[in-house]
Short mmCIF file of C-alpha atoms and ligand atoms in Angstrom, two decimals:
data_model
loop_
_atom_site.label_atom_id
_atom_site.label_comp_id
_atom_site.label_asym_id
_atom_site.label_seq_id
_atom_site.Cartn_x
_atom_site.Cartn_y
_atom_site.Cartn_z
CA MET A 1 50.91 74.31 -8.56
CA VAL A 2 51.54 73.78 -12.29
CA PRO A 3 48.45 74.42 -14.39
CA GLU A 4 47.23 71.36 -16.29
CA SER A 5 47.45 71.49 -20.05
CA GLY A 6 44.22 70.99 -22.12
CA ASP A 7 45.55 67.67 -23.53
CA SER A 8 46.24 66.06 -20.13
CA ALA A 9 42.84 67.12 -18.76
CA SER A 10 41.14 65.57 -21.76
CA THR A 11 43.17 62.33 -21.35
CA ARG A 12 42.22 62.12 -17.68
CA ARG A 13 38.51 62.63 -18.48
CA LYS A 14 38.62 59.84 -21.08
CA GLU A 15 40.39 57.51 -18.64
CA SER A 16 37.90 58.08 -15.83
CA LYS A 17 35.04 57.57 -18.29
CA ARG A 18 36.60 54.21 -19.32
CA ASN A 19 37.01 53.22 -15.65
CA PHE A 20 33.40 54.10 -14.93
CA LEU A 21 32.17 52.03 -17.87
CA LYS A 22 34.29 49.04 -16.71
CA PHE A 23 32.85 49.33 -13.20
CA ALA A 24 29.29 49.59 -14.49
CA MET A 25 29.71 46.49 -16.65
CA ALA A 26 31.22 44.49 -13.81
CA PHE A 27 28.43 45.56 -11.44
CA SER A 28 25.64 44.66 -13.86
CA THR A 29 27.29 41.26 -14.47
CA LEU A 30 27.30 40.63 -10.72
CA LEU A 31 23.62 41.58 -10.49
CA ALA A 32 22.73 39.24 -13.34
CA VAL A 33 24.65 36.31 -11.82
CA GLY A 34 23.11 36.98 -8.41
CA GLY A 35 19.63 37.11 -9.90
CA ILE A 36 20.06 33.81 -11.72
CA ALA A 37 21.44 32.20 -8.57
CA ALA A 38 18.45 33.45 -6.57
CA VAL A 39 16.02 32.02 -9.14
CA LEU A 40 17.83 28.66 -9.15
CA LYS A 41 17.78 28.59 -5.36
CA SER A 42 14.04 29.27 -5.25
CA ILE A 43 13.41 26.38 -7.67
CA THR A 44 15.57 23.82 -5.89
CA ASN A 45 14.78 24.97 -2.38
CA PRO A 46 11.24 26.40 -2.11
CA GLY A 47 10.77 29.01 0.56
CA PRO A 48 8.59 28.62 3.65
CA SER A 49 5.30 29.53 1.99
CA ALA A 50 5.78 27.13 -0.93
CA ALA A 51 6.78 24.28 1.40
CA GLY A 52 3.78 25.00 3.62
CA THR A 53 1.42 24.66 0.69
CA ALA A 54 2.96 21.43 -0.54
CA VAL A 55 2.79 19.72 2.85
CA SER A 56 -0.35 21.24 4.33
CA SER A 57 -1.08 18.00 6.14
CA GLY A 58 2.53 16.91 6.06
CA SER A 59 3.88 19.05 8.84
CA ARG A 60 3.68 15.73 10.59
CA GLN A 61 4.48 12.26 9.34
CA PHE A 62 3.71 8.70 10.37
CA PRO A 63 6.19 6.30 11.91
CA ARG A 64 7.09 2.95 10.29
CA VAL A 65 6.34 0.27 12.84
CA LYS A 66 6.51 -3.53 12.57
CA VAL A 67 3.09 -4.92 13.48
CA ALA A 68 3.17 -8.58 12.43
CA GLN A 69 4.91 -11.26 10.41
CA LEU A 70 3.41 -13.13 7.45
CA ASN A 71 3.92 -16.44 9.28
CA ASP A 72 1.87 -15.16 12.25
CA LEU A 73 -1.30 -14.89 10.21
CA THR A 74 -4.16 -17.32 9.80
CA ILE A 75 -7.02 -16.52 7.46
CA GLY A 76 -9.93 -14.95 9.33
CA GLN A 77 -8.09 -14.56 12.63
CA PRO A 78 -7.40 -10.88 13.34
CA ILE A 79 -4.43 -9.43 15.19
CA ALA A 80 -4.82 -6.26 17.23
CA PHE A 81 -2.17 -3.58 17.36
CA ASN A 82 -1.97 0.08 18.34
CA TYR A 83 -0.99 2.64 15.72
CA PRO A 84 -0.04 5.42 15.19
CA LEU A 85 -0.46 6.24 18.87
CA ASP A 86 -0.18 3.85 21.79
CA ASN A 87 -3.89 4.10 22.58
CA GLU A 88 -5.28 3.74 19.06
CA PRO A 89 -6.31 0.15 18.29
CA ASN A 90 -6.43 -1.42 14.85
CA ILE A 91 -7.39 -4.79 13.42
CA LEU A 92 -5.05 -6.56 11.00
CA VAL A 93 -6.44 -9.61 9.25
CA LYS A 94 -5.63 -11.96 6.39
CA LEU A 95 -8.91 -12.23 4.54
CA GLY A 96 -8.14 -15.12 2.20
CA THR A 97 -9.46 -13.05 -0.68
CA LYS A 98 -7.83 -10.17 -2.54
CA ALA A 99 -8.77 -6.83 -1.01
CA GLU A 100 -8.47 -3.14 -1.89
CA GLY A 101 -5.15 -1.95 -0.48
CA GLY A 102 -4.29 -5.50 0.56
CA VAL A 103 -0.63 -6.56 0.94
CA GLY A 104 1.21 -9.88 1.01
CA PRO A 105 1.58 -12.53 -1.70
CA ASN A 106 -2.21 -12.70 -2.22
CA GLU A 107 -2.90 -9.02 -1.53
CA ASP A 108 -5.37 -10.15 1.10
CA ILE A 109 -3.88 -8.66 4.27
CA VAL A 110 -5.55 -5.45 5.43
CA ALA A 111 -5.71 -3.37 8.58
CA PHE A 112 -8.16 -0.74 9.75
CA SER A 113 -8.68 1.46 12.76
CA SER A 114 -10.98 -0.44 15.10
CA ILE A 115 -12.49 2.73 16.59
CA CYS A 116 -15.91 2.97 14.97
CA GLN A 117 -16.44 6.09 12.90
CA HIS A 118 -19.99 6.44 14.19
CA LEU A 119 -19.50 7.23 17.87
CA GLY A 120 -16.17 5.67 18.75
CA CYS A 121 -17.00 2.17 20.05
CA ILE A 122 -14.46 -0.59 19.41
CA TYR A 123 -15.90 -2.97 16.84
CA GLY A 124 -14.90 -6.54 15.98
CA PHE A 125 -14.09 -8.60 12.90
CA GLN A 126 -16.54 -11.12 11.48
CA ALA A 127 -15.37 -13.80 9.07
CA PRO A 128 -17.83 -14.91 6.38
CA GLY A 129 -20.54 -17.09 7.91
CA SER A 130 -19.98 -15.86 11.45
CA SER A 131 -22.26 -13.79 13.72
CA PRO A 132 -21.31 -11.23 16.37
CA ALA A 133 -22.07 -12.21 19.97
CA CYS A 134 -24.32 -9.16 20.27
CA ASN A 135 -26.50 -10.07 17.30
CA GLN A 136 -26.92 -13.72 16.41
CA ALA A 137 -29.50 -12.76 13.82
CA TYR A 138 -26.78 -11.13 11.70
CA ARG A 139 -24.64 -13.46 9.62
CA ALA A 140 -21.66 -12.03 7.68
CA ASP A 141 -21.73 -12.80 3.96
CA ARG A 142 -18.15 -11.46 3.51
CA PRO A 143 -15.31 -10.33 5.82
CA VAL A 144 -16.63 -7.33 7.74
CA GLY A 145 -16.18 -5.16 10.77
CA TYR A 146 -19.32 -5.24 12.92
CA CYS A 147 -19.97 -2.65 15.62
CA CYS A 148 -22.18 -3.93 18.43
CA CYS A 149 -23.02 -0.44 19.71
CA HIS A 150 -25.39 0.53 16.90
CA GLY A 151 -24.84 -2.06 14.17
CA SER A 152 -22.54 -0.34 11.67
CA VAL A 153 -21.04 -2.85 9.23
CA TYR A 154 -17.80 -2.21 7.31
CA ASP A 155 -16.68 -4.08 4.19
CA PHE A 156 -13.08 -5.21 4.75
CA VAL A 157 -12.59 -6.28 1.14
CA ASN A 158 -13.47 -2.81 -0.09
CA LYS A 159 -11.59 -0.30 2.09
CA ALA A 160 -14.01 -0.69 4.99
CA ILE A 161 -16.80 1.25 3.32
CA VAL A 162 -20.10 1.27 5.20
CA ILE A 163 -22.42 -1.58 4.19
CA SER A 164 -25.15 -0.77 6.69
CA GLY A 165 -25.78 0.96 9.98
CA PRO A 166 -25.57 4.57 11.12
CA SER A 167 -21.91 5.32 10.37
CA SER A 168 -21.47 7.85 7.59
CA ARG A 169 -17.77 7.22 7.01
CA PRO A 170 -15.52 4.23 6.22
CA GLN A 171 -12.90 3.09 8.66
CA PRO A 172 -9.41 4.58 8.21
CA GLN A 173 -7.16 2.03 6.52
CA VAL A 174 -3.70 1.41 7.92
CA LEU A 175 -1.14 1.58 5.11
CA LEU A 176 0.95 -1.58 5.19
CA ASP A 177 4.24 -2.67 3.70
CA VAL A 178 5.86 -6.12 3.65
CA ASP A 179 9.63 -6.56 3.41
CA VAL A 180 11.53 -9.48 1.85
CA SER A 181 11.65 -11.28 5.19
CA GLY A 182 7.87 -11.20 5.57
CA ASN A 183 7.78 -8.50 8.22
CA ILE A 184 4.62 -6.40 8.00
CA PHE A 185 4.96 -2.70 8.78
CA ALA A 186 2.39 0.00 9.38
CA THR A 187 3.55 3.08 7.50
CA GLY A 188 0.61 5.47 7.69
CA MET A 189 -3.15 5.92 7.79
CA GLY A 190 -5.55 6.58 4.93
CA PRO A 191 -8.55 8.93 5.29
CA PRO A 192 -10.78 9.69 7.05
CA THR A 193 -9.02 10.75 10.22
CA ILE A 194 -9.26 8.30 13.12
CA PHE A 195 -12.38 8.87 15.21
CA GLY A 196 -11.83 11.49 17.87
CA HIS A 197 -9.35 13.56 15.86
CA ASN A 198 -11.21 16.27 13.98
CA THR A 199 -13.63 13.57 12.86
CA GLY A 200 -14.66 13.74 9.23
CA SER A 201 -11.58 15.59 8.02
CA ASN A 202 -9.30 14.13 5.36
CA ASP A 203 -6.27 15.96 6.73
CA VAL A 204 -5.20 12.69 8.29
CA SER A 205 -1.66 13.22 9.45
CA GLY A 206 -2.20 16.89 10.25
CA ASP A 207 -5.17 16.09 12.49
CA LEU A 208 -3.53 13.36 14.51
CA GLN A 209 -2.01 14.48 17.74
CA GLY A 210 1.34 12.92 18.41
CA GLY A 211 2.50 12.67 14.80
CA ILE A 212 6.20 13.27 14.40
CA PRO A 213 6.94 16.86 13.33
CA VAL A 214 9.09 17.08 10.20
CA GLY A 215 12.21 19.23 10.36
S1 LIG B 301 -20.40 3.47 17.61
FE1 LIG B 301 -20.30 1.91 16.13
S2 LIG B 301 -22.26 1.89 15.26
FE2 LIG B 301 -22.37 3.45 16.74
#
């Protein structure tokens, strides 16, 4: 073995130092690029915990279901339909007067769950001037829902808030949409949750059994 001269040893040390510096720079560049990519990914695609927070009641969603047609409706004559589940009745009615959350050309078509928020009886619609069969002494002075079980009255022009009676909550409003052909769709439910599903909660879609899981 030929002994290495002092000059060649020094050259080799300098070269390996240069190689090490090149490697270190390349490695730190990779780390920086990877870090930026990870940050970008977390912004555009939140992880499980962030998504869970944003959709706390949205792990389920409502179906879009055709429930009527504009031409089917006559002022003051309600149509019954089940939504969002097959056994959950609602009343849809054209009031003839603009209503909160109303749809259609005159914003007078509304729909509400017809399961009374008091104790779950099915209530009926009363047009202005009419009386329920169970109480001829009562005469509606506006479009209302009237529950014959215990007399709760809901104001259909104003999101079915309670006018009188023992109910402490309004009726859940069915969210409606009308397309260009006049088809009326149910697209969701407003709070509170339909009677019988964690009653009193505002976590409407999360509380309803049978909602369609997302993802
Ligand atoms: S169940 Fe409707 S008022 Fe009691």
